[in-house]
mmCIF file of N, CA and C in Angstrom:
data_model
loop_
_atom_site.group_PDB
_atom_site.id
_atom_site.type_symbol
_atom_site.label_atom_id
_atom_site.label_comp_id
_atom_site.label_asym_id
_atom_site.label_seq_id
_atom_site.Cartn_x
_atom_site.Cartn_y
_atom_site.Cartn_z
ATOM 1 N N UNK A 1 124.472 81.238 103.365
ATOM 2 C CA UNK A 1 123.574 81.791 102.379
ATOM 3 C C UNK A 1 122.364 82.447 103.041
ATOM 4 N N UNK A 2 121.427 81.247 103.991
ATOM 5 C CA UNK A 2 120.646 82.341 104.793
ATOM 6 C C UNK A 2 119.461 82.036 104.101
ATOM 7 N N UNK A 3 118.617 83.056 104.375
ATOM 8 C CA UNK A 3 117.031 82.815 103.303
ATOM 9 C C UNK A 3 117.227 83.333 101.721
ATOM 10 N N UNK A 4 116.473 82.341 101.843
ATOM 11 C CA UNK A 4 116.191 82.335 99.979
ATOM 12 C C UNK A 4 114.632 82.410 99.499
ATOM 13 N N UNK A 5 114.517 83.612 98.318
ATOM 14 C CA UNK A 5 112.982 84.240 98.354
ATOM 15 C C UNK A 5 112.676 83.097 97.118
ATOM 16 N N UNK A 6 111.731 82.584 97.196
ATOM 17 C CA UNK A 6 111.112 82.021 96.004
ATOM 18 C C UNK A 6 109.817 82.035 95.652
ATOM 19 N N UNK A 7 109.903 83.453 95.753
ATOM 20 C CA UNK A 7 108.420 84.333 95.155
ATOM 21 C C UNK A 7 107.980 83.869 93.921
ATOM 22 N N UNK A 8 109.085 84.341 93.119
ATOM 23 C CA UNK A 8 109.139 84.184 91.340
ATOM 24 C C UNK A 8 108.817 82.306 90.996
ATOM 25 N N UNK A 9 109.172 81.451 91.738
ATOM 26 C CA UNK A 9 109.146 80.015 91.640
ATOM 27 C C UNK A 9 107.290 80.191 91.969
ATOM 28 N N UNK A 10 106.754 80.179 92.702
ATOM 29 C CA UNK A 10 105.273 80.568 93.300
ATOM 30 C C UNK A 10 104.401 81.084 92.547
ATOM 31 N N UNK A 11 104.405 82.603 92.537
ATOM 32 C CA UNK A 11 104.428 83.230 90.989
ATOM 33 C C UNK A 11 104.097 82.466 89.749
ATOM 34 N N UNK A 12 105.089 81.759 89.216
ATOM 35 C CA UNK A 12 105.200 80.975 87.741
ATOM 36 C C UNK A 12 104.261 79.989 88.002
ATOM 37 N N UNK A 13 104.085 79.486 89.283
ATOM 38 C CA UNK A 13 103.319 78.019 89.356
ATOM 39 C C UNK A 13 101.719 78.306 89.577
ATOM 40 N N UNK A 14 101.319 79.538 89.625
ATOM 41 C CA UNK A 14 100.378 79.933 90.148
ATOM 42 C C UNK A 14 99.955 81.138 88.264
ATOM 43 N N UNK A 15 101.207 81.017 87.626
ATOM 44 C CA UNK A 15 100.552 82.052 86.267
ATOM 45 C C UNK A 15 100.352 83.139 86.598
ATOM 46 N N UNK A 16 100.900 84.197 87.483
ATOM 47 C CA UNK A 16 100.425 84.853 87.908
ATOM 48 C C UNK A 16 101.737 86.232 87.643
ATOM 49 N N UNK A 17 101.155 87.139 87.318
ATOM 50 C CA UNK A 17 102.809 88.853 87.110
ATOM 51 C C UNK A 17 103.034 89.339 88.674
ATOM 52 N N UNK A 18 103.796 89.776 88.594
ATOM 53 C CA UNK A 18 104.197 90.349 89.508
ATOM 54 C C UNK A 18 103.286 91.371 90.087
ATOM 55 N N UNK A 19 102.911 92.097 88.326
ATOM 56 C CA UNK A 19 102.225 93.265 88.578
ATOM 57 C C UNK A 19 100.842 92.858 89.057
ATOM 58 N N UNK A 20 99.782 91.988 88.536
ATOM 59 C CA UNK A 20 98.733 91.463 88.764
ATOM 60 C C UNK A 20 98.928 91.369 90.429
ATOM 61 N N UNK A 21 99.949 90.722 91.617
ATOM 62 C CA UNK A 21 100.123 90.895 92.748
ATOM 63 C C UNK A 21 100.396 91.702 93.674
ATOM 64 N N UNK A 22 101.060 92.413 92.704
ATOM 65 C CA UNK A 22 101.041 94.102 93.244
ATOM 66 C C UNK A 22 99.552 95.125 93.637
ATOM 67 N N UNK A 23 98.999 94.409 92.675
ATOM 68 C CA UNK A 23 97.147 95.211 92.706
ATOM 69 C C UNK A 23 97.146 94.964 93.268
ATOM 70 N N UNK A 24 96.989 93.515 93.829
ATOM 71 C CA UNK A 24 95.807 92.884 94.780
ATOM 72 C C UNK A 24 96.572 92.610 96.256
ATOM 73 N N UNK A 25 97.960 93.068 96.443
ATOM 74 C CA UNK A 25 98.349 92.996 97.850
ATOM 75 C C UNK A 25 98.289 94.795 98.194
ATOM 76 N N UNK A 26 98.686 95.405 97.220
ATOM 77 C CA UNK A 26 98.565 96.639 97.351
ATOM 78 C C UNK A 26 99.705 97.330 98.047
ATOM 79 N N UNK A 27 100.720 96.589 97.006
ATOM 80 C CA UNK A 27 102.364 96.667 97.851
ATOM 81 C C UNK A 27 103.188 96.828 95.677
ATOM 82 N N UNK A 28 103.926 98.354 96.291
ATOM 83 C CA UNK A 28 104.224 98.761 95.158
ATOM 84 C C UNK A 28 104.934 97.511 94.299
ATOM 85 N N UNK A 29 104.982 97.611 92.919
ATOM 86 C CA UNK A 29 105.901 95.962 92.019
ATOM 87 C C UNK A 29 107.172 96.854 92.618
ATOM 88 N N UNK A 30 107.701 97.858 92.617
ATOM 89 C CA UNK A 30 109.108 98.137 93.220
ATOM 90 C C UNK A 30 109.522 97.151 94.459
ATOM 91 N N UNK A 31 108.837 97.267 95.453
ATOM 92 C CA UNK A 31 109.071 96.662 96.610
ATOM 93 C C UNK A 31 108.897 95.077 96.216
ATOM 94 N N UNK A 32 108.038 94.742 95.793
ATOM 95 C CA UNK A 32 107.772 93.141 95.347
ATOM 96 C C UNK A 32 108.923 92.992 94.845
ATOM 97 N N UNK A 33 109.589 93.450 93.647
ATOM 98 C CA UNK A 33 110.353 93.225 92.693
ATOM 99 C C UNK A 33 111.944 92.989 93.592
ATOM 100 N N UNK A 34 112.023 93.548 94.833
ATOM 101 C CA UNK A 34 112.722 93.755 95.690
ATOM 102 C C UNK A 34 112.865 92.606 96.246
ATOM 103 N N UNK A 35 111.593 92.044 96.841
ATOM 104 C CA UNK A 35 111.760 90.896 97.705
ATOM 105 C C UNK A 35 111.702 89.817 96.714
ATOM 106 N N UNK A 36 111.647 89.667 95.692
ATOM 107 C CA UNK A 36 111.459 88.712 94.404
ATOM 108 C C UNK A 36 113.192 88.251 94.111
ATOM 109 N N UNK A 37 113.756 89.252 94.225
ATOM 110 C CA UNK A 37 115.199 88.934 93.968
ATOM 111 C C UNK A 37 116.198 89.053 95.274
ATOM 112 N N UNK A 38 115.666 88.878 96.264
ATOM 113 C CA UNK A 38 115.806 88.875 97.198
ATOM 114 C C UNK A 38 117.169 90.213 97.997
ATOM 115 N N UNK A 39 116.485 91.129 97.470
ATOM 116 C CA UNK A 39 117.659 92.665 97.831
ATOM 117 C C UNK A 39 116.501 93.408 98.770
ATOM 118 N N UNK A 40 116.103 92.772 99.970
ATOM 119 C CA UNK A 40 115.297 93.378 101.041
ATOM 120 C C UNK A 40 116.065 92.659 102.405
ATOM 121 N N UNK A 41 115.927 93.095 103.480
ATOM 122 C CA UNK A 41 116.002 93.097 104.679
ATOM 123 C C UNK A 41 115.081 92.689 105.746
ATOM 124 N N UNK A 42 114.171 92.987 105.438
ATOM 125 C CA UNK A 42 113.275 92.842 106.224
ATOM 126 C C UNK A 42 111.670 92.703 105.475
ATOM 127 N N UNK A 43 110.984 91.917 106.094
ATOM 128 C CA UNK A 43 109.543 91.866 105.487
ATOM 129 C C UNK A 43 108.341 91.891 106.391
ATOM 130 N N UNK A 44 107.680 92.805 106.369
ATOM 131 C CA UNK A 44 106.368 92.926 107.266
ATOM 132 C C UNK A 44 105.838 91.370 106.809
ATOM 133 N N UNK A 45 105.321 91.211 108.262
ATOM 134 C CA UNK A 45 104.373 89.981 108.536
ATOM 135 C C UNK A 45 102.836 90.511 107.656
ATOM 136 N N UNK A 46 102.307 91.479 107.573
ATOM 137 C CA UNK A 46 100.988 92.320 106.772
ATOM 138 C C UNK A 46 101.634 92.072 105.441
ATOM 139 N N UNK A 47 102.371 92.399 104.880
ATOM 140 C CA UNK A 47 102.832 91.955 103.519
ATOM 141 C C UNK A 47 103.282 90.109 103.072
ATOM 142 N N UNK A 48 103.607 89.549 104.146
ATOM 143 C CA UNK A 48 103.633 88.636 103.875
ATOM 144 C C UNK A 48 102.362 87.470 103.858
ATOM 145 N N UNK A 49 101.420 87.876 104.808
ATOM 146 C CA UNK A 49 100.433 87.450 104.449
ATOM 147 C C UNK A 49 99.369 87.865 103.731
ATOM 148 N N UNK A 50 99.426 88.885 102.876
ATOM 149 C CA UNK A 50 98.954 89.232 102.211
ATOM 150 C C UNK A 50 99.363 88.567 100.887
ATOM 151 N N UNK A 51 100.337 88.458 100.853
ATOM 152 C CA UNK A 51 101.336 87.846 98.993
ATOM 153 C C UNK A 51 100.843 85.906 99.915
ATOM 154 N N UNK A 52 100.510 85.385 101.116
ATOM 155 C CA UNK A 52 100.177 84.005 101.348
ATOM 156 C C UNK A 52 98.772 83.983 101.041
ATOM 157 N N UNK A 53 97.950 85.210 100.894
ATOM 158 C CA UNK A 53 96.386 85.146 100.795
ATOM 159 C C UNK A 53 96.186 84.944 99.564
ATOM 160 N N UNK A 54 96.809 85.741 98.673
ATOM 161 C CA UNK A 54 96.634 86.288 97.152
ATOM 162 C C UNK A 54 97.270 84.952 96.299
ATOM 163 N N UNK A 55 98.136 84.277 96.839
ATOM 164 C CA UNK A 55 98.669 83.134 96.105
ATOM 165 C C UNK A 55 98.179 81.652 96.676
ATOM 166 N N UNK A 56 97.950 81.948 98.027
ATOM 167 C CA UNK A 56 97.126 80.748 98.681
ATOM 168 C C UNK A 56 98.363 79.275 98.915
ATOM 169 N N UNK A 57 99.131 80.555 99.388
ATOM 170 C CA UNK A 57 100.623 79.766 99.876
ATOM 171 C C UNK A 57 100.691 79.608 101.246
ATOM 172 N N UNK A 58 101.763 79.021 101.769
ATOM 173 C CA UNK A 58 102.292 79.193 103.303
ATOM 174 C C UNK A 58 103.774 80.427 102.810
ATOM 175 N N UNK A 59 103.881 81.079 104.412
ATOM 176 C CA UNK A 59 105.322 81.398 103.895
ATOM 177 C C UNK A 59 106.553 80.667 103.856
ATOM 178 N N UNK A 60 106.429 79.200 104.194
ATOM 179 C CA UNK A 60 107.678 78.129 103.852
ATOM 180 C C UNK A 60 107.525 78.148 101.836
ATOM 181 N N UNK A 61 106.664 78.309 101.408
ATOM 182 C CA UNK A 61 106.648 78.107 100.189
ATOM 183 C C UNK A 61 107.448 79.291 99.379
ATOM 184 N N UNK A 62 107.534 80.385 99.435
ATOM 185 C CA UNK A 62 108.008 81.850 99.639
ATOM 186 C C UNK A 62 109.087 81.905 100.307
ATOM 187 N N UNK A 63 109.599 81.562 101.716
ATOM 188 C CA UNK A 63 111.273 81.785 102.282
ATOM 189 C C UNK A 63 111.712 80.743 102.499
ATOM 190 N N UNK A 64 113.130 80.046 102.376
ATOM 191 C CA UNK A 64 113.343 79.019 102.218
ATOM 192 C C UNK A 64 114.627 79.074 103.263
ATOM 193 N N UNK A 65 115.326 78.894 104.008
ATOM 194 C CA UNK A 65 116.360 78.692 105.200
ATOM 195 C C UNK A 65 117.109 77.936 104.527
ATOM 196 N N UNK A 66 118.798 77.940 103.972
ATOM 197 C CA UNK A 66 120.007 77.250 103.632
ATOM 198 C C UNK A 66 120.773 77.759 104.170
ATOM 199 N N UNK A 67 121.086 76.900 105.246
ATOM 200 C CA UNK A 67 122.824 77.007 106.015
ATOM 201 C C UNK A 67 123.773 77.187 105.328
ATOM 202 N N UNK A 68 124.497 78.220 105.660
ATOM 203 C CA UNK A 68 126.054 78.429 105.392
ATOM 204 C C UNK A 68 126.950 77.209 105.162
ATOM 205 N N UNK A 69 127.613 76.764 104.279
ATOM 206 C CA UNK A 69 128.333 76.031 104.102
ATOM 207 C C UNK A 69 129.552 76.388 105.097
ATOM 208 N N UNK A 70 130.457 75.675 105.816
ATOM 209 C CA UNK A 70 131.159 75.615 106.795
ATOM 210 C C UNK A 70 132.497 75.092 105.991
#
């Protein structure tokens, strides 16, 4: 499976839109909305601590590591 985004889990616990995080990281809701459902590749370290500033997270709280079932 690999990483798992749990933006939207963070997000909800924090009351907070997508769009409202979009202002204030200054990272289009397209791209958020992207890494929210997890259909991205890659994530700048500047974007990621920016969405850890604005929510006052770590990024373990946000990417989550599940091994492949074998």
């Amino acid at each position: 499976m690999g990483i798992i985004i749990r933006l939207d889990r963070v997000l909800a616990e924090r009351k907070m839109q997508l769009t409202e995080l979009s202002k204030r990281v200054d990272v289009s809701i397209v791209n958020l909305s992207k890494l929210k459902t997890g259909k991205v590749r890659a994530v700048r370290f500047s974007t990621l601590e920016a969405i850890c500033r604005e929510l006052d997270c770590q990024p373990g709280d946000i990417l989550e590591y599940v091994p492949d079932e074998k």
